[in-house]
Amino acid sequence: MATVLAGVLGAGAGDRMGSGGLTDPDAPSAQAQRILASRFDAGDPQLVLLAEAPGSVDEPGAVAAGTALTDRVRGITGVRGVDSYWSPGRPESLRSEDGRIGLLLLRMDGDEDAAEAVAARVVDQAGGKRDGLTVRATGAAQLDREVDAQAEKDLTRAELLTAPLTLPILVLVFGSAVAAGLPLLAGIVSIVGTLAVLRAITAVTDVSVFSLNLTTALGLGLAIDYSLFLITRYREELRAGRTVNDAIAVAMHTAGRTVLFSAVTVALALSALLVFPGYFLRSFAYAGIAVALLTAVVALVVLPALLAVAGHRINALDLRGLLRRRRTTAARNAAQEGLWHRLAMAVMRRPTLFTLATVALLTGLATPFAGVEFGINDHRTLPQASAGYQASEQLRTRFDSRETTATPIVLDGRVNDAALSDYAATVSRLPHVTRVDTALGSYARGKLVAPQSDASARFRAEDGSAWLSAVTDAEPISADGTALVERVRDLDSPAPVLVGGDSATLVDTRDAIGERLPWAALIVIAATALLLFALTGSVLIPLQAIALSVLSLTATFGAMVYVFQDGHLRGLVGDFTPTGWVDVTAPVLMFCVAYGLAMDYQVFLLSRIKEEYDHSGDNTQAVALGLERTGRLVTAAAVLIAVVLGALATSGITYLKMLGVGLTLAVLVDAFIVRALLMPALMRLFGDFNWWAPGWLRDIHDRLGLRH
């Protein structure tokens, strides 16, 4: 009943979400945009229309059609202002180099969501072929619309791909069709519940539409992890001769506690995203925290009830049993020296060799990250066949002037003409600045090159403040573009300066993330250290776990640069457009998600190793037995969650593709290299010192910690 209610509440959650939120709303660049819109009725256009004529846009027929198009667009509800090539004065910068395309720059009322709605109306009423002109749309509002639609399409495709792949693997892992169906059921319940939570959150704050993709992938992946761990322990206890109720009780006391620890660890890792500005990253925290905790609730409340109903029938439809003769319970219990036990012992016989080899391998995989360049997503995150991508490429390649990407500079205070002239001349001498337009005219190379015109009045406000438009030959998302922003901000100015535009947005976003990154890292590291201490009573093991989890991410960050920044291996991950940079938010998001999943597996392994150590007091034997009992589960869970996360790699949106590839690689590296090889090697090197803690901490753990 609760699931049905959650499904009703969560229906249409995606319709209330946006695709923006990448930037800090309080950053100087954002303040500049607000002042431009409110005080000067200016600012970056949210929508750009490219009107292409068969011949020249200056032919009489094209002029008439362009003028009619301008009037039509200006009359659409929600359009606040239009700068058109066919407006009086005919600004030459709004005409393509070949003379066949004229631009219309539209500014709209309202926030990002409102701008998208207006863009939809404009494209519907003015797009396509109109009076001999072919009209295409780009700009932030149109690109956001297309990203939203593509993300929804990708989500559906990922779900259709994941189900037929995961079910056979689950049957293979569990051996029973009945047992294999329980994780899928748990995943559906947790995903539906999370959608209801996100729908409620949209009532009080903005949420990114991309959080839906994480909800589906993480919800199903964690449901598989937790169900696999609980069901395996339950079946193990049944084979040991316990009754159904006793088997459930033991499984909940041991594996259930581990599931709770794991869910809290994942939730805390993702909670670090809450410290960042912009609702994009915070949205992943909302989704991740909700899905981790709800999945744990389902695993700890719903799954035991289902196990009680299933009883011994949990092994019904044992498909593996059709292929091999069943072993006796005694044989199963005696099979302690299986593959994982032998692997652990082989590693622990040469711990130094395996430690050095794995660290060298992971460090080598991380090497490309040393050359990372950070940027923010533009139209190239969309598939090349999309309308917005193609229109944006035309704008980028067929227009010599950077008019639509000019850098706005706001002087937020009364400025007299003499001071404004001196300041504009100084800005025009900066590297990569080709022209500066002001209320006094246009400046280039330190001189006034064009006098005032009727259009110059828009650069002054009634309170005496002013703004300048710096046209540059630098790409907005580039080292030259960001360097220009820094130079402008460092200049002496006649009034407080606020710089807007894409370059300034990148600088502010990069700075905001850099300032808050230490706090996010502190939250993640402190929280996981405390939780692992409560689980193990050790000081060293939490430090090892943190170091191993960070190290397991090295391959992810290296691959992110090697593949998506530099453009290698595109045939393996699906076609996309390399930009020469990595989105500045991507490493932060990947770190929090991948770190949470890495700690998920760490908790599974450590809980069983600690249980064995408490029984035997032999560190080496505990590590070997712990890996034997949980190694297969961890690798099976890793393969399953890699399938789920890997479905994101089929996305047409480069950001989601990168997230899918990176997280899949992180999960597999962590399970098959870090946990299988490096972890037992380190635990063998440290021996019984693994479990050491000073006396006063040991007393705290004895009173407050968890014991088997």
PDB file of N, CA and C in Angstrom, residues 403 406-409 411 420-451 456 458-459 467-472 484 488 491:
ATOM      1  N   GLU A 403      29.822  38.087 -30.690  1.00  0.00           N
ATOM      2  CA  GLU A 403      28.813  38.982 -30.126  1.00  0.00           C
ATOM      3  C   GLU A 403      27.938  38.298 -29.086  1.00  0.00           C
ATOM      4  N   ALA A 406      29.933  37.748 -25.813  1.00  0.00           N
ATOM      5  CA  ALA A 406      30.687  38.882 -25.275  1.00  0.00           C
ATOM      6  C   ALA A 406      30.614  38.877 -23.746  1.00  0.00           C
ATOM      7  N   THR A 407      31.660  39.384 -23.119  1.00  0.00           N
ATOM      8  CA  THR A 407      31.737  39.413 -21.654  1.00  0.00           C
ATOM      9  C   THR A 407      31.141  40.707 -21.126  1.00  0.00           C
ATOM     10  N   PRO A 408      30.022  40.623 -20.380  1.00  0.00           N
ATOM     11  CA  PRO A 408      29.434  41.834 -19.801  1.00  0.00           C
ATOM     12  C   PRO A 408      30.159  42.240 -18.518  1.00  0.00           C
ATOM     13  N   ILE A 409      30.429  43.541 -18.385  1.00  0.00           N
ATOM     14  CA  ILE A 409      31.126  44.071 -17.207  1.00  0.00           C
ATOM     15  C   ILE A 409      30.253  45.166 -16.610  1.00  0.00           C
ATOM     16  N   LEU A 411      29.477  48.082 -13.925  1.00  0.00           N
ATOM     17  CA  LEU A 411      30.021  49.047 -12.966  1.00  0.00           C
ATOM     18  C   LEU A 411      28.867  49.448 -12.047  1.00  0.00           C
ATOM     19  N   LEU A 420      34.418  56.614 -17.108  1.00  0.00           N
ATOM     20  CA  LEU A 420      33.964  55.499 -17.938  1.00  0.00           C
ATOM     21  C   LEU A 420      34.832  55.365 -19.183  1.00  0.00           C
ATOM     22  N   SER A 421      35.168  56.482 -19.804  1.00  0.00           N
ATOM     23  CA  SER A 421      36.008  56.449 -20.999  1.00  0.00           C
ATOM     24  C   SER A 421      37.383  55.864 -20.698  1.00  0.00           C
ATOM     25  N   ASP A 422      37.990  56.311 -19.598  1.00  0.00           N
ATOM     26  CA  ASP A 422      39.313  55.793 -19.236  1.00  0.00           C
ATOM     27  C   ASP A 422      39.255  54.291 -18.954  1.00  0.00           C
ATOM     28  N   TYR A 423      38.220  53.882 -18.246  1.00  0.00           N
ATOM     29  CA  TYR A 423      38.104  52.463 -17.890  1.00  0.00           C
ATOM     30  C   TYR A 423      37.878  51.607 -19.139  1.00  0.00           C
ATOM     31  N   ALA A 424      36.982  52.054 -20.033  1.00  0.00           N
ATOM     32  CA  ALA A 424      36.714  51.301 -21.268  1.00  0.00           C
ATOM     33  C   ALA A 424      37.974  51.190 -22.122  1.00  0.00           C
ATOM     34  N   ALA A 425      38.743  52.272 -22.204  1.00  0.00           N
ATOM     35  CA  ALA A 425      39.990  52.232 -22.978  1.00  0.00           C
ATOM     36  C   ALA A 425      40.970  51.227 -22.375  1.00  0.00           C
ATOM     37  N   THR A 426      41.039  51.185 -21.048  1.00  0.00           N
ATOM     38  CA  THR A 426      41.942  50.236 -20.384  1.00  0.00           C
ATOM     39  C   THR A 426      41.523  48.798 -20.658  1.00  0.00           C
ATOM     40  N   VAL A 427      40.219  48.516 -20.542  1.00  0.00           N
ATOM     41  CA  VAL A 427      39.725  47.165 -20.810  1.00  0.00           C
ATOM     42  C   VAL A 427      40.005  46.767 -22.257  1.00  0.00           C
ATOM     43  N   SER A 428      39.849  47.712 -23.191  1.00  0.00           N
ATOM     44  CA  SER A 428      40.033  47.383 -24.610  1.00  0.00           C
ATOM     45  C   SER A 428      41.483  47.044 -24.951  1.00  0.00           C
ATOM     46  N   ARG A 429      42.427  47.394 -24.059  1.00  0.00           N
ATOM     47  CA  ARG A 429      43.832  47.059 -24.299  1.00  0.00           C
ATOM     48  C   ARG A 429      44.232  45.699 -23.734  1.00  0.00           C
ATOM     49  N   LEU A 430      43.322  45.041 -23.011  1.00  0.00           N
ATOM     50  CA  LEU A 430      43.645  43.742 -22.435  1.00  0.00           C
ATOM     51  C   LEU A 430      43.794  42.683 -23.527  1.00  0.00           C
ATOM     52  N   PRO A 431      44.612  41.659 -23.297  1.00  0.00           N
ATOM     53  CA  PRO A 431      44.774  40.586 -24.284  1.00  0.00           C
ATOM     54  C   PRO A 431      43.438  39.934 -24.627  1.00  0.00           C
ATOM     55  N   HIS A 432      43.253  39.675 -25.917  1.00  0.00           N
ATOM     56  CA  HIS A 432      42.082  38.976 -26.477  1.00  0.00           C
ATOM     57  C   HIS A 432      40.827  39.841 -26.555  1.00  0.00           C
ATOM     58  N   VAL A 433      40.854  41.083 -26.086  1.00  0.00           N
ATOM     59  CA  VAL A 433      39.697  41.970 -26.228  1.00  0.00           C
ATOM     60  C   VAL A 433      39.798  42.665 -27.576  1.00  0.00           C
ATOM     61  N   THR A 434      38.788  42.492 -28.418  1.00  0.00           N
ATOM     62  CA  THR A 434      38.799  43.121 -29.749  1.00  0.00           C
ATOM     63  C   THR A 434      37.986  44.408 -29.794  1.00  0.00           C
ATOM     64  N   ARG A 435      37.002  44.534 -28.913  1.00  0.00           N
ATOM     65  CA  ARG A 435      36.169  45.742 -28.904  1.00  0.00           C
ATOM     66  C   ARG A 435      35.424  45.829 -27.589  1.00  0.00           C
ATOM     67  N   VAL A 436      35.214  47.047 -27.108  1.00  0.00           N
ATOM     68  CA  VAL A 436      34.423  47.272 -25.900  1.00  0.00           C
ATOM     69  C   VAL A 436      33.333  48.282 -26.236  1.00  0.00           C
ATOM     70  N   ASP A 437      32.079  47.860 -26.109  1.00  0.00           N
ATOM     71  CA  ASP A 437      30.942  48.742 -26.376  1.00  0.00           C
ATOM     72  C   ASP A 437      30.465  49.352 -25.060  1.00  0.00           C
ATOM     73  N   THR A 438      30.215  50.667 -25.081  1.00  0.00           N
ATOM     74  CA  THR A 438      29.798  51.388 -23.874  1.00  0.00           C
ATOM     75  C   THR A 438      28.740  52.414 -24.236  1.00  0.00           C
ATOM     76  N   ALA A 439      28.317  53.150 -23.213  1.00  0.00           N
ATOM     77  CA  ALA A 439      27.358  54.233 -23.439  1.00  0.00           C
ATOM     78  C   ALA A 439      27.988  55.382 -24.220  1.00  0.00           C
ATOM     79  N   LEU A 440      29.316  55.441 -24.268  1.00  0.00           N
ATOM     80  CA  LEU A 440      30.018  56.519 -24.976  1.00  0.00           C
ATOM     81  C   LEU A 440      30.405  56.131 -26.398  1.00  0.00           C
ATOM     82  N   GLY A 441      30.213  54.869 -26.738  1.00  0.00           N
ATOM     83  CA  GLY A 441      30.609  54.369 -28.049  1.00  0.00           C
ATOM     84  C   GLY A 441      31.453  53.124 -27.894  1.00  0.00           C
ATOM     85  N   SER A 442      32.180  52.759 -28.959  1.00  0.00           N
ATOM     86  CA  SER A 442      32.984  51.539 -28.960  1.00  0.00           C
ATOM     87  C   SER A 442      34.465  51.877 -28.917  1.00  0.00           C
ATOM     88  N   TYR A 443      35.208  51.080 -28.132  1.00  0.00           N
ATOM     89  CA  TYR A 443      36.644  51.280 -27.949  1.00  0.00           C
ATOM     90  C   TYR A 443      37.393  50.047 -28.451  1.00  0.00           C
ATOM     91  N   ALA A 444      38.575  50.290 -29.019  1.00  0.00           N
ATOM     92  CA  ALA A 444      39.462  49.202 -29.438  1.00  0.00           C
ATOM     93  C   ALA A 444      40.896  49.679 -29.312  1.00  0.00           C
ATOM     94  N   ARG A 445      41.726  48.825 -28.736  1.00  0.00           N
ATOM     95  CA  ARG A 445      43.152  49.133 -28.580  1.00  0.00           C
ATOM     96  C   ARG A 445      43.382  50.474 -27.879  1.00  0.00           C
ATOM     97  N   GLY A 446      42.512  50.778 -26.931  1.00  0.00           N
ATOM     98  CA  GLY A 446      42.682  51.967 -26.114  1.00  0.00           C
ATOM     99  C   GLY A 446      42.106  53.240 -26.682  1.00  0.00           C
ATOM    100  N   LYS A 447      41.421  53.173 -27.826  1.00  0.00           N
ATOM    101  CA  LYS A 447      40.899  54.377 -28.464  1.00  0.00           C
ATOM    102  C   LYS A 447      39.407  54.226 -28.781  1.00  0.00           C
ATOM    103  N   LEU A 448      38.722  55.363 -28.813  1.00  0.00           N
ATOM    104  CA  LEU A 448      37.327  55.392 -29.235  1.00  0.00           C
ATOM    105  C   LEU A 448      37.292  55.231 -30.748  1.00  0.00           C
ATOM    106  N   VAL A 449      36.672  54.149 -31.233  1.00  0.00           N
ATOM    107  CA  VAL A 449      36.674  53.868 -32.674  1.00  0.00           C
ATOM    108  C   VAL A 449      35.306  54.062 -33.308  1.00  0.00           C
ATOM    109  N   ALA A 450      34.276  54.172 -32.490  1.00  0.00           N
ATOM    110  CA  ALA A 450      32.932  54.407 -33.023  1.00  0.00           C
ATOM    111  C   ALA A 450      32.185  55.272 -32.021  1.00  0.00           C
ATOM    112  N   PRO A 451      31.588  56.368 -32.469  1.00  0.00           N
ATOM    113  CA  PRO A 451      30.911  57.290 -31.542  1.00  0.00           C
ATOM    114  C   PRO A 451      29.598  56.713 -31.021  1.00  0.00           C
ATOM    115  N   SER A 456      23.547  53.034 -27.929  1.00  0.00           N
ATOM    116  CA  SER A 456      24.466  53.197 -26.797  1.00  0.00           C
ATOM    117  C   SER A 456      23.735  53.488 -25.493  1.00  0.00           C
ATOM    118  N   ARG A 458      21.477  51.974 -24.037  1.00  0.00           N
ATOM    119  CA  ARG A 458      21.160  50.799 -23.233  1.00  0.00           C
ATOM    120  C   ARG A 458      22.274  50.449 -22.251  1.00  0.00           C
ATOM    121  N   PHE A 459      23.440  51.067 -22.392  1.00  0.00           N
ATOM    122  CA  PHE A 459      24.560  50.771 -21.503  1.00  0.00           C
ATOM    123  C   PHE A 459      24.553  51.639 -20.244  1.00  0.00           C
ATOM    124  N   TRP A 467      27.273  49.607 -17.844  1.00  0.00           N
ATOM    125  CA  TRP A 467      27.899  48.314 -18.125  1.00  0.00           C
ATOM    126  C   TRP A 467      28.593  48.376 -19.471  1.00  0.00           C
ATOM    127  N   LEU A 468      29.549  47.488 -19.652  1.00  0.00           N
ATOM    128  CA  LEU A 468      30.331  47.438 -20.872  1.00  0.00           C
ATOM    129  C   LEU A 468      30.234  46.028 -21.445  1.00  0.00           C
ATOM    130  N   SER A 469      30.284  45.917 -22.746  1.00  0.00           N
ATOM    131  CA  SER A 469      30.283  44.619 -23.413  1.00  0.00           C
ATOM    132  C   SER A 469      31.637  44.429 -24.087  1.00  0.00           C
ATOM    133  N   ALA A 470      32.444  43.486 -23.560  1.00  0.00           N
ATOM    134  CA  ALA A 470      33.779  43.239 -24.091  1.00  0.00           C
ATOM    135  C   ALA A 470      33.728  42.065 -25.056  1.00  0.00           C
ATOM    136  N   VAL A 471      33.868  42.355 -26.347  1.00  0.00           N
ATOM    137  CA  VAL A 471      33.895  41.316 -27.371  1.00  0.00           C
ATOM    138  C   VAL A 471      35.333  40.807 -27.469  1.00  0.00           C
ATOM    139  N   THR A 472      35.503  39.486 -27.419  1.00  0.00           N
ATOM    140  CA  THR A 472      36.848  38.910 -27.388  1.00  0.00           C
ATOM    141  C   THR A 472      37.013  37.870 -28.488  1.00  0.00           C
ATOM    142  N   LEU A 484      41.131  36.347 -18.793  1.00  0.00           N
ATOM    143  CA  LEU A 484      40.600  37.680 -19.059  1.00  0.00           C
ATOM    144  C   LEU A 484      39.692  38.139 -17.917  1.00  0.00           C
ATOM    145  N   VAL A 488      40.244  41.545 -15.668  1.00  0.00           N
ATOM    146  CA  VAL A 488      39.239  42.603 -15.525  1.00  0.00           C
ATOM    147  C   VAL A 488      38.954  42.851 -14.043  1.00  0.00           C
ATOM    148  N   LEU A 491      41.629  44.985 -12.339  1.00  0.00           N
ATOM    149  CA  LEU A 491      41.837  46.375 -12.761  1.00  0.00           C
ATOM    150  C   LEU A 491      41.288  47.357 -11.729  1.00  0.00           C
TER     151      LEU A 491
END
